[in-house]
Tab-separated table of C-alpha atoms and ligand atoms in Angstrom:
chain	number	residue	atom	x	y	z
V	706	UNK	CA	170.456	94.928	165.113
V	707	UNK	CA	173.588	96.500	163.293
V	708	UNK	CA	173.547	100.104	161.770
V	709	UNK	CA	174.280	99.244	158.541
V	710	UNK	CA	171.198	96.164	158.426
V	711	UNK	CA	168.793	98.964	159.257
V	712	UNK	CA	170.288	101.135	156.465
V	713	UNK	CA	170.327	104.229	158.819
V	714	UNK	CA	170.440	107.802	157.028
V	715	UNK	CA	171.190	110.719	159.725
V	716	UNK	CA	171.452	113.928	158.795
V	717	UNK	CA	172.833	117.148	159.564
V	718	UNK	CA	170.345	120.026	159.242
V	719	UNK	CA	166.706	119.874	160.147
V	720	UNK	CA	164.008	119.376	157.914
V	721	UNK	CA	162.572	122.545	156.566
V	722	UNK	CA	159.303	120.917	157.386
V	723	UNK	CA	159.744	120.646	160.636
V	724	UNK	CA	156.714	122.224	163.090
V	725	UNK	CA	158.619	120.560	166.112
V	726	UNK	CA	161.710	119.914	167.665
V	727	UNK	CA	160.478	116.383	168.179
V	728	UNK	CA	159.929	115.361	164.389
V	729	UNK	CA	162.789	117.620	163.273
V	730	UNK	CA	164.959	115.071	165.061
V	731	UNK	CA	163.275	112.133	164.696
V	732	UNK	CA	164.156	112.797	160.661
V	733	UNK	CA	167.715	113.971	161.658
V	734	UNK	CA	168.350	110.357	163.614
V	735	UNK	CA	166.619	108.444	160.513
V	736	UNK	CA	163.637	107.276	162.176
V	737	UNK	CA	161.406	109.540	159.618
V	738	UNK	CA	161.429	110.248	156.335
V	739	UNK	CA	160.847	114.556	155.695
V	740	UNK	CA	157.479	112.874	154.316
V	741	UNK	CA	156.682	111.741	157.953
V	742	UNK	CA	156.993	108.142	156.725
V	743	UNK	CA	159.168	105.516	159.410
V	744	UNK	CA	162.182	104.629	157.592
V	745	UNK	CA	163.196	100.429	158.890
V	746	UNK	CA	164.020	102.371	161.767
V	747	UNK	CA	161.247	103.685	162.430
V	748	UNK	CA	159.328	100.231	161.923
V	749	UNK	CA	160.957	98.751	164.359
V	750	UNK	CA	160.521	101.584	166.929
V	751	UNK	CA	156.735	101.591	166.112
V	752	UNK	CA	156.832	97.737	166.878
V	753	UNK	CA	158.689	98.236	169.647
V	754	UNK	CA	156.175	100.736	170.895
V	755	UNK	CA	153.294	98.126	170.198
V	756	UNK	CA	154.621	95.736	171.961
V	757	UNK	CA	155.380	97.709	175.632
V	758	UNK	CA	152.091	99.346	175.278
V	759	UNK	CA	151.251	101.411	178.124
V	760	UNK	CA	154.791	101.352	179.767
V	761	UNK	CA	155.322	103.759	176.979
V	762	UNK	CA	153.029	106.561	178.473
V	763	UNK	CA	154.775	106.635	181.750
V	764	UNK	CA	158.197	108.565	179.900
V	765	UNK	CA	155.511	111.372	178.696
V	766	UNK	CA	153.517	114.413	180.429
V	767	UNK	CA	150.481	112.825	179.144
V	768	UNK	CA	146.037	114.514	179.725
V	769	UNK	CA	143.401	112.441	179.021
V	770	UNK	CA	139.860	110.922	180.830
V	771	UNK	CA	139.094	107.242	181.008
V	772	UNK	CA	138.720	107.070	177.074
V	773	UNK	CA	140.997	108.720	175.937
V	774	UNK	CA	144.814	110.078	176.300
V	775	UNK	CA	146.355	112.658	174.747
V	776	UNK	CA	149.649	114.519	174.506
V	777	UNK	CA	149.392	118.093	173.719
V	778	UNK	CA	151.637	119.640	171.192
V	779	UNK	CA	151.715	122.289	168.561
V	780	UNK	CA	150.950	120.453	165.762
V	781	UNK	CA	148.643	117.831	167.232
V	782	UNK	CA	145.462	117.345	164.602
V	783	UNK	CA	143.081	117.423	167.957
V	784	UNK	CA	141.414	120.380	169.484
V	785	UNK	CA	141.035	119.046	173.533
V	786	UNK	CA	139.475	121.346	175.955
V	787	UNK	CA	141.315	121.234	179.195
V	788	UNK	CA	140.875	122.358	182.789
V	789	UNK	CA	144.180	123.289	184.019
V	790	UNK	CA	143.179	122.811	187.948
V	791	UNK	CA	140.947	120.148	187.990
V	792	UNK	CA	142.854	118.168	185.176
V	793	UNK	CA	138.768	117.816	183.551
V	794	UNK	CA	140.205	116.594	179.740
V	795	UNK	CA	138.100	115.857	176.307
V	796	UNK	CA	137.792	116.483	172.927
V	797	UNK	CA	136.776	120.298	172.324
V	798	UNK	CA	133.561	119.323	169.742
V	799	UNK	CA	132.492	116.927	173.158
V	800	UNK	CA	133.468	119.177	176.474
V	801	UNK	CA	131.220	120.317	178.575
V	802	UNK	CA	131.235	123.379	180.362
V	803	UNK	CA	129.310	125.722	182.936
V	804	UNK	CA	126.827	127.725	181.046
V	805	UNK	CA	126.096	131.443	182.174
V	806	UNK	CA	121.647	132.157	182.193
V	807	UNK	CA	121.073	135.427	180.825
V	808	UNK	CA	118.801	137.182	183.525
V	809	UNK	CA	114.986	136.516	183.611
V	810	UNK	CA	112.683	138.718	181.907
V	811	UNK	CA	108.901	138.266	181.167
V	812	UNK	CA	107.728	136.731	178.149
V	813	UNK	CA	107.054	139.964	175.622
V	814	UNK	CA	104.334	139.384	172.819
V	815	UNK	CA	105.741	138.124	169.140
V	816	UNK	CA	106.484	140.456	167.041
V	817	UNK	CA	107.524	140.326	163.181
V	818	UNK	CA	110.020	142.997	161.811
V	819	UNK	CA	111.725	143.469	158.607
V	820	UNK	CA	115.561	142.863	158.598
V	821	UNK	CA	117.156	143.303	154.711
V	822	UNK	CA	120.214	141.838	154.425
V	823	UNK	CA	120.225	140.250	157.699
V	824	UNK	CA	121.155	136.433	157.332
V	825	UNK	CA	123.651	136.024	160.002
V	826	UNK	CA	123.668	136.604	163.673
V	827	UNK	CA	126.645	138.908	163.464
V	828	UNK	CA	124.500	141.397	160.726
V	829	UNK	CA	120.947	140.809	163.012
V	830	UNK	CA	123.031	141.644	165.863
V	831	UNK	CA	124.728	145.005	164.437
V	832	UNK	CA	120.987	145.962	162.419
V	833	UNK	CA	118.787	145.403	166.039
V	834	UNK	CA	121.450	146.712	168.296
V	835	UNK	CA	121.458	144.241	170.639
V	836	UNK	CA	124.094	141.272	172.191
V	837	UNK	CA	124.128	138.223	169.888
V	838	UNK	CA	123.324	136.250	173.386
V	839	UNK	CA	119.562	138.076	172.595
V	840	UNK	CA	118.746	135.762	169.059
V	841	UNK	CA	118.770	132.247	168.407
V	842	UNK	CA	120.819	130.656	165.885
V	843	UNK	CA	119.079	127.939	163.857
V	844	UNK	CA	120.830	124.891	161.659
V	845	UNK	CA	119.501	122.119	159.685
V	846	UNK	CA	120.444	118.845	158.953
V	847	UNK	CA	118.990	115.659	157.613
V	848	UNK	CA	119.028	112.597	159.339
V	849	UNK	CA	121.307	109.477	157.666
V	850	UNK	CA	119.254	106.531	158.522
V	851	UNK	CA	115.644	107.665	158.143
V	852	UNK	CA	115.737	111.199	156.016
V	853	UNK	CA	114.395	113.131	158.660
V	854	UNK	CA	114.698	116.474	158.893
V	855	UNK	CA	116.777	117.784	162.459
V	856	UNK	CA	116.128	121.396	163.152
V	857	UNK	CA	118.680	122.615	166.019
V	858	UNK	CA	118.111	125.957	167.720
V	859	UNK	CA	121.239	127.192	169.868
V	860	UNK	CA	121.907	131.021	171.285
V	861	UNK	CA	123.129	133.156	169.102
V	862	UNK	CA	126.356	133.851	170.581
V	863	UNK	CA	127.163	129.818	170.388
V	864	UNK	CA	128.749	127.739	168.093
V	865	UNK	CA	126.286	124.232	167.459
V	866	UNK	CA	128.403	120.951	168.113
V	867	UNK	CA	127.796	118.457	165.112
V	868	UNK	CA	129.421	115.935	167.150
V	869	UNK	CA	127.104	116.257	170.542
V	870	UNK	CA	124.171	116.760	168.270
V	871	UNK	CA	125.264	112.616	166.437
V	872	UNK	CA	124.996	111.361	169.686
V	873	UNK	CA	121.583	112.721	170.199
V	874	UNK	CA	120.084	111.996	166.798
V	875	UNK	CA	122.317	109.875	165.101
V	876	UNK	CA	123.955	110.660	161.959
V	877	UNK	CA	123.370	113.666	160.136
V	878	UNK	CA	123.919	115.607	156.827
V	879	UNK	CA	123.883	119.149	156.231
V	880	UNK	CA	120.514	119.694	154.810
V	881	UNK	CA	119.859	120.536	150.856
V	882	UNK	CA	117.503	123.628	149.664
V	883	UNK	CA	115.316	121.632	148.810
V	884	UNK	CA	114.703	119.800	151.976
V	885	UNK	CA	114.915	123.089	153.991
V	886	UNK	CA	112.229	124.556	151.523
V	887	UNK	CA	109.698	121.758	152.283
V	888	UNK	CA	109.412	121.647	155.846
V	889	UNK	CA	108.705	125.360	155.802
V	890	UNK	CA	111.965	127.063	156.504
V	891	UNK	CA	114.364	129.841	155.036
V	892	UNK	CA	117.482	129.569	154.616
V	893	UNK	CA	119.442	132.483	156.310
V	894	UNK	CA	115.898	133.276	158.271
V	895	UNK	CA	114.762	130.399	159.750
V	896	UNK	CA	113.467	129.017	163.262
V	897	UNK	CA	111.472	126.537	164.940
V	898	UNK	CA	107.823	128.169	164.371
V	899	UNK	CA	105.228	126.649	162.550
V	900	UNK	CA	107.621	123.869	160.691
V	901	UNK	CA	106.243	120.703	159.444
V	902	UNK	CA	107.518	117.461	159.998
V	903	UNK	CA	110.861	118.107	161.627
V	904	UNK	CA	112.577	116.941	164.493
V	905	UNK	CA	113.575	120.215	166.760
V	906	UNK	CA	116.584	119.750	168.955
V	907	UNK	CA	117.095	123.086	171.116
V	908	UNK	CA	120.275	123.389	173.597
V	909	UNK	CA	119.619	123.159	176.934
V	910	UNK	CA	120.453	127.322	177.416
V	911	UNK	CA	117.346	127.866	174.933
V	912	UNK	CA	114.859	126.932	177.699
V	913	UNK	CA	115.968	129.379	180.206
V	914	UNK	CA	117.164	132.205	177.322
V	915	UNK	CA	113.769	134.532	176.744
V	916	UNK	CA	112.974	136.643	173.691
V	917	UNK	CA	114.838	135.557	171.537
V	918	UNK	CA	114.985	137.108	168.181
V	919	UNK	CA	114.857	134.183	165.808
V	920	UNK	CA	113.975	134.057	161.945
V	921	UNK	CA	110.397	134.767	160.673
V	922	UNK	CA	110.922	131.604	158.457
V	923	UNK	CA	110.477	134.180	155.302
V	924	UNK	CA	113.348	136.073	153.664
V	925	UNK	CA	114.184	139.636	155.161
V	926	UNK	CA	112.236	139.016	158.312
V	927	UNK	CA	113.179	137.651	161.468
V	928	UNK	CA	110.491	137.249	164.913
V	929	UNK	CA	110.681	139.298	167.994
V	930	UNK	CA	110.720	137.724	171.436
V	931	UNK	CA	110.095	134.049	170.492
V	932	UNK	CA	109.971	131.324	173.145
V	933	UNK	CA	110.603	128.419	173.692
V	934	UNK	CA	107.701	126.630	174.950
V	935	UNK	CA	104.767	129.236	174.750
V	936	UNK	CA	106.114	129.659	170.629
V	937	UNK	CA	107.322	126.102	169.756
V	938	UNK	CA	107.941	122.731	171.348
V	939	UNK	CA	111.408	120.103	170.935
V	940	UNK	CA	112.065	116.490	170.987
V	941	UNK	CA	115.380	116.978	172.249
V	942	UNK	CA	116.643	119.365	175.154
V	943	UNK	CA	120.032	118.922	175.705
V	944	UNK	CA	123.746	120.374	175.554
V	945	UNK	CA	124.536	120.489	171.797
V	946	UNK	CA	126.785	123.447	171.877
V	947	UNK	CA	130.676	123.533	171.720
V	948	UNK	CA	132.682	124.838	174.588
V	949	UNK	CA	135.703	127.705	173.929
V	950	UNK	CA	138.870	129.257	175.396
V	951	UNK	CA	138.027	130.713	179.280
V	952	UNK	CA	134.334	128.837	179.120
V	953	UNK	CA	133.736	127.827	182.714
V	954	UNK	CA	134.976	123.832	183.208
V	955	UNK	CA	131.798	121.640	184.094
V	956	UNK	CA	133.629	120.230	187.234
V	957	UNK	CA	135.029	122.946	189.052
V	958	UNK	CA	134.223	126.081	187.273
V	959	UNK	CA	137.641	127.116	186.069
V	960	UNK	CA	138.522	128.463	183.076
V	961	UNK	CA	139.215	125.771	180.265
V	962	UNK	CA	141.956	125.769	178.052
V	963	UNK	CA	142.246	125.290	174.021
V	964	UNK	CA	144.757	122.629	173.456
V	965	UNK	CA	146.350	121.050	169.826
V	966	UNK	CA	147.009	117.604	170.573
V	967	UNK	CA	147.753	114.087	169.134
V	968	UNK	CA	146.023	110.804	170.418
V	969	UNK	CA	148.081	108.185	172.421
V	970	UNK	CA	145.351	105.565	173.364
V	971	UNK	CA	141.650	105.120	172.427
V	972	UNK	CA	138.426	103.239	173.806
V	973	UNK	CA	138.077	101.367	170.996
V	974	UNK	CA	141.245	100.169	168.763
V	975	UNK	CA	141.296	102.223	165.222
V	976	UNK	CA	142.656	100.120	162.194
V	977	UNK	CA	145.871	101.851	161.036
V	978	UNK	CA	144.468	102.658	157.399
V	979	UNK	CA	141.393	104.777	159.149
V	980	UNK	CA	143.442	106.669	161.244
V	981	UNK	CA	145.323	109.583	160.250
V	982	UNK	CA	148.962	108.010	161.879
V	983	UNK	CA	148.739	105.049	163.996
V	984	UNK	CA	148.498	105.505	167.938
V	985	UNK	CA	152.336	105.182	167.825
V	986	UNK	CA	153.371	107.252	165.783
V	987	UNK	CA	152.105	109.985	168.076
V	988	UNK	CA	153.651	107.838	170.695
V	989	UNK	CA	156.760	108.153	169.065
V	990	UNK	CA	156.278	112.074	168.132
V	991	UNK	CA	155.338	112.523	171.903
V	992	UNK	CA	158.539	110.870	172.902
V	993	UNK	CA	160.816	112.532	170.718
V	994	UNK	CA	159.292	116.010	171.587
V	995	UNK	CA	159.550	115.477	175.500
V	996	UNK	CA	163.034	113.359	175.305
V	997	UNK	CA	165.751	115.668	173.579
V	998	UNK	CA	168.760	117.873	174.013
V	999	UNK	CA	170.655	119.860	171.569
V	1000	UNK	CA	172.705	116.795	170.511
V	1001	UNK	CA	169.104	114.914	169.782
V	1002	UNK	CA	167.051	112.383	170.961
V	1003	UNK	CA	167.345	111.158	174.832
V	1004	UNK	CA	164.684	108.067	174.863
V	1005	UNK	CA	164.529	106.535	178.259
V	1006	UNK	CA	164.443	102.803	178.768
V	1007	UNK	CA	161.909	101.146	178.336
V	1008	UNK	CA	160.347	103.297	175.518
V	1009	UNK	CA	163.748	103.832	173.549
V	1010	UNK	CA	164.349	101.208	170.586
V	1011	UNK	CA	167.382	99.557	171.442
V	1012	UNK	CA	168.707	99.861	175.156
V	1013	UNK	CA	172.457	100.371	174.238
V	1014	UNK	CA	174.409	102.095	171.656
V	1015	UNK	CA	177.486	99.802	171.000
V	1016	UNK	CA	180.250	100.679	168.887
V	1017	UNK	CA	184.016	100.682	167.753
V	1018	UNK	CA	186.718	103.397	167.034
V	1019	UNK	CA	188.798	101.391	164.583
V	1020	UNK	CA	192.013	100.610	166.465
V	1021	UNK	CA	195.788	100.522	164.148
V	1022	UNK	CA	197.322	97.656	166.650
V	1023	UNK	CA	194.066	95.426	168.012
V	1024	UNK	CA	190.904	94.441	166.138
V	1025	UNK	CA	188.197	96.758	168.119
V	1026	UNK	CA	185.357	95.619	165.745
V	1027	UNK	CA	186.157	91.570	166.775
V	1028	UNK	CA	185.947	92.750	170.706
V	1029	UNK	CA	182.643	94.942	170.029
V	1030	UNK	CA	181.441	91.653	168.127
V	1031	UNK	CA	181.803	89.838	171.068
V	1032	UNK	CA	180.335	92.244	173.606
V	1033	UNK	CA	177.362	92.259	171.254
V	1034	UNK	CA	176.765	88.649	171.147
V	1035	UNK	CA	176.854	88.867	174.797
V	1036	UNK	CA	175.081	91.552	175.320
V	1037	UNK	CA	171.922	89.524	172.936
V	1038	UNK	CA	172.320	86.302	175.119
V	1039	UNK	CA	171.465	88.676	178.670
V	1040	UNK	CA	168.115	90.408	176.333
V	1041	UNK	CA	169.668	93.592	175.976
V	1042	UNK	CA	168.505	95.196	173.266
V	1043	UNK	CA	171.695	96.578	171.274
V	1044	UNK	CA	171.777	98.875	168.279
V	1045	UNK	CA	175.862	98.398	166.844
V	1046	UNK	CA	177.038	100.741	164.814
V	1047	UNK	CA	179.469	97.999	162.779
V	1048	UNK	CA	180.438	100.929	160.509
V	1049	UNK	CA	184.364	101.694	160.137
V	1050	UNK	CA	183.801	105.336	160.960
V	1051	UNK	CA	185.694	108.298	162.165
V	1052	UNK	CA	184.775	108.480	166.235
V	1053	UNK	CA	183.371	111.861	165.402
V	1054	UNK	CA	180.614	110.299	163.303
V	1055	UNK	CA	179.293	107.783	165.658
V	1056	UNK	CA	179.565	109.990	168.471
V	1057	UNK	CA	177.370	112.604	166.221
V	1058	UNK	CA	175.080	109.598	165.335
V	1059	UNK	CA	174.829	107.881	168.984
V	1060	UNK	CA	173.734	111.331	170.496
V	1061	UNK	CA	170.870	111.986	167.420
V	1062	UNK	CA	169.434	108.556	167.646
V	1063	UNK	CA	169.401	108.236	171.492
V	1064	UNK	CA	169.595	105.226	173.581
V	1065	UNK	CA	169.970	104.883	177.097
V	1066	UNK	CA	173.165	104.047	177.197
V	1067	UNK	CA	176.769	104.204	174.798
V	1068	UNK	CA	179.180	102.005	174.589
V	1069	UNK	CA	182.602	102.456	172.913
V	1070	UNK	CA	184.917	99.780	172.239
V	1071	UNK	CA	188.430	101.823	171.745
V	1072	UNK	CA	191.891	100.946	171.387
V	1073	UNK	CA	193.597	103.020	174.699
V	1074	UNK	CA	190.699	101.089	176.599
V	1075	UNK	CA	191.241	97.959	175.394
V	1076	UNK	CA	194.489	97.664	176.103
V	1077	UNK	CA	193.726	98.104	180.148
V	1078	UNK	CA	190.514	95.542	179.489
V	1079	UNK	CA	187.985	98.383	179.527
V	1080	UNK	CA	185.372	99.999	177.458
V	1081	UNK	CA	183.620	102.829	177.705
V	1082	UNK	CA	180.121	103.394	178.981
V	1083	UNK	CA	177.936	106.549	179.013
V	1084	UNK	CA	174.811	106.920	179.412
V	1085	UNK	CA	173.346	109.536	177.171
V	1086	UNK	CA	171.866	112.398	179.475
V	1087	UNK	CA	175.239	112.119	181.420
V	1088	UNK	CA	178.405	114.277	180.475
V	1089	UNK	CA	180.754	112.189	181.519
V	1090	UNK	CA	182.046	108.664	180.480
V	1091	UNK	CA	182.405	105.675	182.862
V	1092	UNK	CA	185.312	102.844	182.038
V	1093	UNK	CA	183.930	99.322	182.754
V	1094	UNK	CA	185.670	96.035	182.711
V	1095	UNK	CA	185.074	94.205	179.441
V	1096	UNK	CA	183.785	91.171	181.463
V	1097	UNK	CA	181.705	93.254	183.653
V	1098	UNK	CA	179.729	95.257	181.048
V	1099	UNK	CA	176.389	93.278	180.743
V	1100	UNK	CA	175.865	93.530	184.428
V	1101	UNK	CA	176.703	97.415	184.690
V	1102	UNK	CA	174.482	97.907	181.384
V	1103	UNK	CA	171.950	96.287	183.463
V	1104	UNK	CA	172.163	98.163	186.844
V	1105	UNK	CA	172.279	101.302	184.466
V	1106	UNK	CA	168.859	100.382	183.128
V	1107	UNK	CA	167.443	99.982	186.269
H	2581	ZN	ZN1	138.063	121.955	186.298
């Protein structure tokens, strides 16, 4: 391709935008538009991308599990849960993690107490004095494909996961007033005991967690030492709450980590207009973020756009642009994937421009050179500049590349 068919725009500064080093010069070498939007550039690199497929992830310090891979950055729109030793990866609302038991005590008799004002754990926890770990959070949602009404009990000091709750009941809405009112509940006060026609999911702590201080299904009172069992029964037993920073990993009992990330790859393929950006897009975010100097981008072969960066320093006695013409053609014919910059620009310019957009490898057709037969070769994370033999330069490209 030549520079000027792609209509490349580079620019100087960095986008004010810019949450990473990685986008800030992937706008800077043209690729994307300050809107995040590929420019014909950026098409092309997104194709490109689509077509090597998974030789792509092998340039990047990539986490994942057999579904899924992911590239952690600052701005990802992911929250992964991560075990730093055993490498244990998946998406935070799905982890699982060690749970700690609270000790064993006896079961102690219900009791009913009046709590004003009490319609969160954090204000039940302050009013009774005691851990939130000691009361039993309750939501409710209403089943998508039948209307029924899902009741979820988890400890109080958890946070419910709506995502490992759908893939034990299906899908779910948030339930209305109305609904909550006619299985017997109260909103801000409610729990398991004595509700009609719901389906009760509990987490799988809420078995071995005993008197628990749950609502009294009545406003301003909540239920001593309810249990689980002896005070109510559940369809569903199972993990349903979401793990968080320093939770123990389920493999080896580590401390997880709290990641941002973006998606590489996916289980099952995502149509482009349902997904936020396209697989690679991150791909290409990922790259740019991990591949970069100072000067801009560094993308290795194979994952970098075009292989070589071939262009002239307009000569006053022989044509430069008719001998970079040539080397181009040749350069097609042997598949090497060439990006010329045709423009009849200072040296300075291209130079600037070569090192933003980043391939492998320069080449620079120029006068002095020329005159001795030779170009100029570098590749880009090298200082220095190699002269080749005009009629040797596709096969040093190609032992460069490899
Ligand atoms: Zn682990």
């Amino acid at each position: 391709m030549k520079y000027r068919d792609l209509q490349i725009q580079t620019q100087r500064e960095a986008p004010n935008n810019a949450r990473t080093e990685g986008f800030s010069f992937l706008v800077r070498a043209g690729y994307l538009t300050r809107e995040n939007l590929p420019t014909k550039l950026g098409e092309l690199s997104l194709d490109h991308l689509r077509n090597i497929g998974d030789k792509a992830l092998s340039a990047l310090s990539v986490i994942g599990n057999e579904k899924e891979t992911f590239f952690p950055i600052a701005s990802g729109d992911l929250d992964i849960a991560h075990c730093p030793s055993c490498k244990y990866t998946e998406r935070l609302e799905l982890a699982r993690f060690q749970k700690t038991t609270m000790s064993q005590e006896e079961l102690s008799p219900i009791e009913k107490i009046s709590t004003p004002d009490c319609n969160t754990i954090e204000a039940l926890a302050n009013l009774l004095n005691i851990p939130k770990e000691k009361t039993a959070k309750a939501l409710m949602y209403t089943r998508l494909s039948d209307g029924k009404f899902i009741f979820i009990v988890v400890r109080g000091d958890m946070q419910a996961s709506e995502a490992k709750l759908k893939a034990q009941v299906g899908d779910i809405r948030t339930a209305t007033a109305e609904e909550i009112v006619n299985v017997g509940a109260a909103a801000g006060y409610a729990s398991a005991i004595g509700l009609k026609e719901a389906l009760i999911v509990v987490d799988d702590l809420i078995p071995t967690s005993q008197n628990l201080v749950a609502g009294a299904n009545e406003a301003g009172y909540h239920l001593k030492n309810t249990n689980y069992g002896r005070d109510y029964p559940a369809e569903v037993v199972a993990d349903v709450v979401q793990a968080k920073e320093g939770d123990a990993c389920i493999q080896c009992g580590n401390p997880l980590s709290v990641l941002s990330a973006v998606i590489l790859k996916g289980e099952a393929r995502v149509p482009a207009r349902v997904m936020l950006r396209p697989y690679e897009e991150n791909i290409l975010l990922a790259l740019a973020e991990s591949h970069h100097d100072e000067k801009g981008l560094t993308l290795p072969h194979p994952a970098a756009p075009f292989d070589v960066y071939l262009m002239h320093v307009p000569g006053k006695e022989l044509d430069t642009r008719a001998q970079a013409e040539e080397i181009y053609g040749e350069l097609q014919n042997a598949g090497v994937s060439v990006l010329f910059d045709d423009r009849d620009e200072r040296a300075g310019v291209k130079f600037n421009d070569a090192d933003l957009i980043g391939c492998p490898i320069r080449v620079t057709v120029g006068e002095k050179g020329l005159k001795e037969g030779m170009v100029e070769l570098k590749p880009r994370k090298v200082k220095e500049n190699q002269l080749a033999k005009v009629d040797e330069i596709v096969e040093k490209i190609k032992s460069n590349l490899n």
